[in-house]
Amino acid sequence: YDGTNHRVHLAVSEGNVTVGGNNTSGRLTVNDTGDVEYLTLNTASTTNKRERLQFTQNDNAGVEIGTDYAVDNSSNFYLYDRTGGVLMAYFDTGKSYFPPLLGIGTDSPTRGLTIDKSNQYASLEIIKSNSGNQIVYLGTGSSGAGENPILQLKEGTVEKVRLYASGDSWINGGNVG
């Protein structure tokens, strides 16, 4: 659609469309003889460099996934709630955005980041990328049924700080409790 005329018009009530073959399994099917099937969205615009897919029902606002090169002229990917006007997630090579409440293992987060690993170790690790060493660990300190929280800070592979609810706690090898 160029603002005035339809360049291609497909009426859903008139059947399905297949690109690259005649085996149609849905309203739009893309067939390829290679290893990977894909659909390309491309723009030649130099000002509004956005490609997106919108999922709506009865032309009402819904969810949009896409990429917007005009933001900082780099590759990115976003998920946007068109009904609420809320950016749900944004990924870029140098940064990412998530909503104020993010859940891992739960669909009902109550804090900024909620990790819920029922019947498993619920933990958070920070790994230094250039060495591969774990520098921070927050989780449980035992394999038993109890909830024994522990915080460990390391320098290289040497534990420097340990705060343990069910055992010895110390800083640089000195006892703190």
PDB file of C-alpha atoms in Angstrom:
ATOM      1  CA  TYR A   1       0.000   0.000   0.000  1.00  0.00           C
ATOM      2  CA  ASP A   2       1.560   3.298  -1.049  1.00  0.00           C
ATOM      3  CA  GLY A   3      -0.893   5.570   0.787  1.00  0.00           C
ATOM      4  CA  THR A   4      -3.363   5.648  -2.104  1.00  0.00           C
ATOM      5  CA  ASN A   5      -3.336   2.353  -3.964  1.00  0.00           C
ATOM      6  CA  HIS A   6      -2.885  -1.265  -2.970  1.00  0.00           C
ATOM      7  CA  ARG A   7       0.154  -2.725  -4.744  1.00  0.00           C
ATOM      8  CA  VAL A   8      -0.869  -6.229  -3.698  1.00  0.00           C
ATOM      9  CA  HIS A   9      -4.151  -7.123  -2.084  1.00  0.00           C
ATOM     10  CA  LEU A  10      -4.841 -10.515  -0.542  1.00  0.00           C
ATOM     11  CA  ALA A  11      -8.337 -11.261   0.659  1.00  0.00           C
ATOM     12  CA  VAL A  12      -8.302 -13.840   3.456  1.00  0.00           C
ATOM     13  CA  SER A  13     -11.741 -15.097   2.453  1.00  0.00           C
ATOM     14  CA  GLU A  14     -10.403 -16.001  -1.011  1.00  0.00           C
ATOM     15  CA  GLY A  15      -7.869 -18.613   0.140  1.00  0.00           C
ATOM     16  CA  ASN A  16      -4.289 -19.078   1.224  1.00  0.00           C
ATOM     17  CA  VAL A  17      -1.027 -17.768  -0.241  1.00  0.00           C
ATOM     18  CA  THR A  18       2.164 -19.742  -0.806  1.00  0.00           C
ATOM     19  CA  VAL A  19       5.553 -18.295  -1.708  1.00  0.00           C
ATOM     20  CA  GLY A  20       8.030 -20.757  -3.200  1.00  0.00           C
ATOM     21  CA  GLY A  21       5.749 -23.723  -3.752  1.00  0.00           C
ATOM     22  CA  ASN A  22       2.190 -24.980  -3.685  1.00  0.00           C
ATOM     23  CA  ASN A  23       2.012 -26.599  -0.222  1.00  0.00           C
ATOM     24  CA  THR A  24      -0.015 -24.162   1.860  1.00  0.00           C
ATOM     25  CA  SER A  25      -0.362 -24.984   5.545  1.00  0.00           C
ATOM     26  CA  GLY A  26      -1.708 -21.578   6.638  1.00  0.00           C
ATOM     27  CA  ARG A  27      -2.902 -18.230   5.347  1.00  0.00           C
ATOM     28  CA  LEU A  28       0.695 -17.405   4.342  1.00  0.00           C
ATOM     29  CA  THR A  29       3.281 -20.153   3.815  1.00  0.00           C
ATOM     30  CA  VAL A  30       6.888 -19.589   2.775  1.00  0.00           C
ATOM     31  CA  ASN A  31       8.578 -22.662   1.267  1.00  0.00           C
ATOM     32  CA  ASP A  32      12.293 -22.882   0.579  1.00  0.00           C
ATOM     33  CA  THR A  33      14.451 -25.652  -0.814  1.00  0.00           C
ATOM     34  CA  GLY A  34      17.368 -24.692   1.444  1.00  0.00           C
ATOM     35  CA  ASP A  35      17.980 -25.467   5.096  1.00  0.00           C
ATOM     36  CA  VAL A  36      16.268 -22.372   6.501  1.00  0.00           C
ATOM     37  CA  GLU A  37      12.993 -20.743   5.554  1.00  0.00           C
ATOM     38  CA  TYR A  38      12.687 -17.040   6.222  1.00  0.00           C
ATOM     39  CA  LEU A  39      10.644 -13.982   5.438  1.00  0.00           C
ATOM     40  CA  THR A  40      12.549 -10.757   4.779  1.00  0.00           C
ATOM     41  CA  LEU A  41      11.241  -7.335   5.703  1.00  0.00           C
ATOM     42  CA  ASN A  42      13.384  -4.636   4.135  1.00  0.00           C
ATOM     43  CA  THR A  43      13.204  -0.868   3.819  1.00  0.00           C
ATOM     44  CA  ALA A  44      15.208   1.463   1.603  1.00  0.00           C
ATOM     45  CA  SER A  45      14.215   4.466   3.711  1.00  0.00           C
ATOM     46  CA  THR A  46      17.034   6.614   5.040  1.00  0.00           C
ATOM     47  CA  THR A  47      14.853   8.410   7.617  1.00  0.00           C
ATOM     48  CA  ASN A  48      12.357   5.911   9.073  1.00  0.00           C
ATOM     49  CA  LYS A  49      14.364   2.685   9.123  1.00  0.00           C
ATOM     50  CA  ARG A  50      11.845   0.443  10.866  1.00  0.00           C
ATOM     51  CA  GLU A  51      10.662  -3.045   9.975  1.00  0.00           C
ATOM     52  CA  ARG A  52       7.922  -4.589  12.085  1.00  0.00           C
ATOM     53  CA  LEU A  53       5.244  -7.218  12.351  1.00  0.00           C
ATOM     54  CA  GLN A  54       2.011  -6.357  14.100  1.00  0.00           C
ATOM     55  CA  PHE A  55      -0.343  -8.902  15.607  1.00  0.00           C
ATOM     56  CA  THR A  56      -3.881  -7.551  15.912  1.00  0.00           C
ATOM     57  CA  GLN A  57      -7.418  -8.837  16.180  1.00  0.00           C
ATOM     58  CA  ASN A  58     -10.242  -7.071  14.327  1.00  0.00           C
ATOM     59  CA  ASP A  59      -7.819  -4.205  13.533  1.00  0.00           C
ATOM     60  CA  ASN A  60      -7.456  -3.396  17.239  1.00  0.00           C
ATOM     61  CA  ALA A  61      -4.049  -2.597  18.640  1.00  0.00           C
ATOM     62  CA  GLY A  62      -2.075  -5.649  19.705  1.00  0.00           C
ATOM     63  CA  VAL A  63       1.585  -6.594  19.934  1.00  0.00           C
ATOM     64  CA  GLU A  64       4.362  -5.477  17.627  1.00  0.00           C
ATOM     65  CA  ILE A  65       7.796  -7.011  17.136  1.00  0.00           C
ATOM     66  CA  GLY A  66      10.372  -5.302  15.035  1.00  0.00           C
ATOM     67  CA  THR A  67      13.630  -3.498  14.581  1.00  0.00           C
ATOM     68  CA  ASP A  68      14.211   0.245  14.446  1.00  0.00           C
ATOM     69  CA  TYR A  69      17.576   1.240  12.975  1.00  0.00           C
ATOM     70  CA  ALA A  70      16.697   4.934  13.348  1.00  0.00           C
ATOM     71  CA  VAL A  71      17.113   4.698  17.159  1.00  0.00           C
ATOM     72  CA  ASP A  72      20.910   4.571  17.151  1.00  0.00           C
ATOM     73  CA  ASN A  73      21.745   3.267  13.672  1.00  0.00           C
ATOM     74  CA  SER A  74      22.527  -0.217  14.933  1.00  0.00           C
ATOM     75  CA  SER A  75      20.895  -3.621  14.980  1.00  0.00           C
ATOM     76  CA  ASN A  76      18.177  -3.957  17.579  1.00  0.00           C
ATOM     77  CA  PHE A  77      15.017  -5.899  18.298  1.00  0.00           C
ATOM     78  CA  TYR A  78      11.972  -4.823  20.284  1.00  0.00           C
ATOM     79  CA  LEU A  79       8.641  -6.113  21.578  1.00  0.00           C
ATOM     80  CA  TYR A  80       5.956  -3.441  22.006  1.00  0.00           C
ATOM     81  CA  ASP A  81       2.439  -3.569  23.506  1.00  0.00           C
ATOM     82  CA  ARG A  82       0.405  -1.386  21.157  1.00  0.00           C
ATOM     83  CA  THR A  83      -2.697  -1.627  23.360  1.00  0.00           C
ATOM     84  CA  GLY A  84      -0.995  -0.216  26.466  1.00  0.00           C
ATOM     85  CA  GLY A  85       1.623   1.816  24.596  1.00  0.00           C
ATOM     86  CA  VAL A  86       4.385   0.080  26.573  1.00  0.00           C
ATOM     87  CA  LEU A  87       7.814  -1.071  25.440  1.00  0.00           C
ATOM     88  CA  MET A  88       7.980  -4.644  26.757  1.00  0.00           C
ATOM     89  CA  ALA A  89      11.575  -5.492  25.809  1.00  0.00           C
ATOM     90  CA  TYR A  90      14.404  -3.993  23.772  1.00  0.00           C
ATOM     91  CA  PHE A  91      17.645  -5.690  22.769  1.00  0.00           C
ATOM     92  CA  ASP A  92      20.680  -4.049  21.197  1.00  0.00           C
ATOM     93  CA  THR A  93      24.332  -5.017  20.899  1.00  0.00           C
ATOM     94  CA  GLY A  94      25.270  -2.629  23.714  1.00  0.00           C
ATOM     95  CA  LYS A  95      22.146  -2.494  25.888  1.00  0.00           C
ATOM     96  CA  SER A  96      18.880  -4.191  26.737  1.00  0.00           C
ATOM     97  CA  TYR A  97      15.661  -3.014  28.364  1.00  0.00           C
ATOM     98  CA  PHE A  98      13.114  -5.049  30.269  1.00  0.00           C
ATOM     99  CA  PRO A  99       9.941  -3.998  32.088  1.00  0.00           C
ATOM    100  CA  PRO A 100      10.116  -2.803  35.725  1.00  0.00           C
ATOM    101  CA  LEU A 101       9.031  -6.249  36.968  1.00  0.00           C
ATOM    102  CA  LEU A 102      10.902  -9.169  35.412  1.00  0.00           C
ATOM    103  CA  GLY A 103      10.336 -12.788  36.354  1.00  0.00           C
ATOM    104  CA  ILE A 104      12.566 -15.791  35.769  1.00  0.00           C
ATOM    105  CA  GLY A 105      10.684 -18.979  36.552  1.00  0.00           C
ATOM    106  CA  THR A 106       7.540 -17.028  37.448  1.00  0.00           C
ATOM    107  CA  ASP A 107       4.866 -15.055  35.634  1.00  0.00           C
ATOM    108  CA  SER A 108       4.056 -13.039  38.788  1.00  0.00           C
ATOM    109  CA  PRO A 109       7.204 -11.104  39.746  1.00  0.00           C
ATOM    110  CA  THR A 110       6.868  -8.974  42.881  1.00  0.00           C
ATOM    111  CA  ARG A 111      10.212  -7.123  42.715  1.00  0.00           C
ATOM    112  CA  GLY A 112      12.389  -5.665  39.971  1.00  0.00           C
ATOM    113  CA  LEU A 113      13.846  -9.127  39.364  1.00  0.00           C
ATOM    114  CA  THR A 114      12.181 -12.203  40.820  1.00  0.00           C
ATOM    115  CA  ILE A 115      13.895 -15.581  40.421  1.00  0.00           C
ATOM    116  CA  ASP A 116      11.688 -18.523  41.378  1.00  0.00           C
ATOM    117  CA  LYS A 117      13.179 -21.972  40.976  1.00  0.00           C
ATOM    118  CA  SER A 118      10.835 -24.224  42.949  1.00  0.00           C
ATOM    119  CA  ASN A 119      12.520 -27.459  44.086  1.00  0.00           C
ATOM    120  CA  GLN A 120      15.829 -26.308  42.577  1.00  0.00           C
ATOM    121  CA  TYR A 121      18.629 -23.930  43.517  1.00  0.00           C
ATOM    122  CA  ALA A 122      17.423 -20.363  43.080  1.00  0.00           C
ATOM    123  CA  SER A 123      20.608 -18.455  42.416  1.00  0.00           C
ATOM    124  CA  LEU A 124      22.232 -15.560  40.664  1.00  0.00           C
ATOM    125  CA  GLU A 125      25.794 -15.702  39.370  1.00  0.00           C
ATOM    126  CA  ILE A 126      27.949 -12.964  37.915  1.00  0.00           C
ATOM    127  CA  ILE A 127      30.782 -14.311  35.759  1.00  0.00           C
ATOM    128  CA  LYS A 128      33.704 -12.136  34.664  1.00  0.00           C
ATOM    129  CA  SER A 129      33.687 -12.508  30.903  1.00  0.00           C
ATOM    130  CA  ASN A 130      37.405 -12.315  30.151  1.00  0.00           C
ATOM    131  CA  SER A 131      38.429 -14.886  32.818  1.00  0.00           C
ATOM    132  CA  GLY A 132      35.288 -17.002  33.099  1.00  0.00           C
ATOM    133  CA  ASN A 133      35.552 -16.776  36.898  1.00  0.00           C
ATOM    134  CA  GLN A 134      32.482 -16.521  39.094  1.00  0.00           C
ATOM    135  CA  ILE A 135      32.864 -13.235  41.001  1.00  0.00           C
ATOM    136  CA  VAL A 136      29.452 -13.048  42.734  1.00  0.00           C
ATOM    137  CA  TYR A 137      27.137 -15.823  43.859  1.00  0.00           C
ATOM    138  CA  LEU A 138      23.805 -15.264  45.599  1.00  0.00           C
ATOM    139  CA  GLY A 139      21.711 -18.298  46.349  1.00  0.00           C
ATOM    140  CA  THR A 140      21.479 -21.275  48.669  1.00  0.00           C
ATOM    141  CA  GLY A 141      24.522 -22.619  50.455  1.00  0.00           C
ATOM    142  CA  SER A 142      23.471 -26.231  50.916  1.00  0.00           C
ATOM    143  CA  SER A 143      21.921 -29.056  48.981  1.00  0.00           C
ATOM    144  CA  GLY A 144      19.438 -29.929  51.739  1.00  0.00           C
ATOM    145  CA  ALA A 145      15.757 -29.114  51.953  1.00  0.00           C
ATOM    146  CA  GLY A 146      16.414 -25.990  54.040  1.00  0.00           C
ATOM    147  CA  GLU A 147      16.668 -22.470  52.684  1.00  0.00           C
ATOM    148  CA  ASN A 148      20.177 -21.408  53.661  1.00  0.00           C
ATOM    149  CA  PRO A 149      20.916 -18.143  51.851  1.00  0.00           C
ATOM    150  CA  ILE A 150      24.507 -17.257  51.034  1.00  0.00           C
ATOM    151  CA  LEU A 151      26.308 -14.351  49.376  1.00  0.00           C
ATOM    152  CA  GLN A 152      29.863 -14.920  48.142  1.00  0.00           C
ATOM    153  CA  LEU A 153      32.197 -12.348  46.587  1.00  0.00           C
ATOM    154  CA  LYS A 154      35.364 -13.572  44.916  1.00  0.00           C
ATOM    155  CA  GLU A 155      38.572 -12.136  43.535  1.00  0.00           C
ATOM    156  CA  GLY A 156      39.690 -14.460  40.776  1.00  0.00           C
ATOM    157  CA  THR A 157      38.927 -17.889  42.189  1.00  0.00           C
ATOM    158  CA  VAL A 158      39.524 -16.854  45.849  1.00  0.00           C
ATOM    159  CA  GLU A 159      36.471 -16.249  48.023  1.00  0.00           C
ATOM    160  CA  LYS A 160      36.956 -12.888  49.811  1.00  0.00           C
ATOM    161  CA  VAL A 161      33.532 -12.320  51.435  1.00  0.00           C
ATOM    162  CA  ARG A 162      30.993 -14.845  52.694  1.00  0.00           C
ATOM    163  CA  LEU A 163      27.698 -13.982  54.336  1.00  0.00           C
ATOM    164  CA  TYR A 164      25.967 -17.247  55.237  1.00  0.00           C
ATOM    165  CA  ALA A 165      22.721 -17.491  57.194  1.00  0.00           C
ATOM    166  CA  SER A 166      23.423 -21.049  58.422  1.00  0.00           C
ATOM    167  CA  GLY A 167      27.171 -21.129  58.927  1.00  0.00           C
ATOM    168  CA  ASP A 168      30.363 -19.112  59.169  1.00  0.00           C
ATOM    169  CA  SER A 169      30.407 -15.613  57.708  1.00  0.00           C
ATOM    170  CA  TRP A 170      33.611 -13.660  57.126  1.00  0.00           C
ATOM    171  CA  ILE A 171      35.381 -10.898  55.182  1.00  0.00           C
ATOM    172  CA  ASN A 172      38.906 -11.522  53.800  1.00  0.00           C
ATOM    173  CA  GLY A 173      39.218 -14.581  55.993  1.00  0.00           C
ATOM    174  CA  GLY A 174      38.315 -12.755  59.212  1.00  0.00           C
ATOM    175  CA  ASN A 175      35.252 -13.841  61.163  1.00  0.00           C
ATOM    176  CA  VAL A 176      32.302 -11.398  61.278  1.00  0.00           C
ATOM    177  CA  GLY A 177      29.947 -13.367  63.437  1.00  0.00           C
TER     178      GLY A 177
END
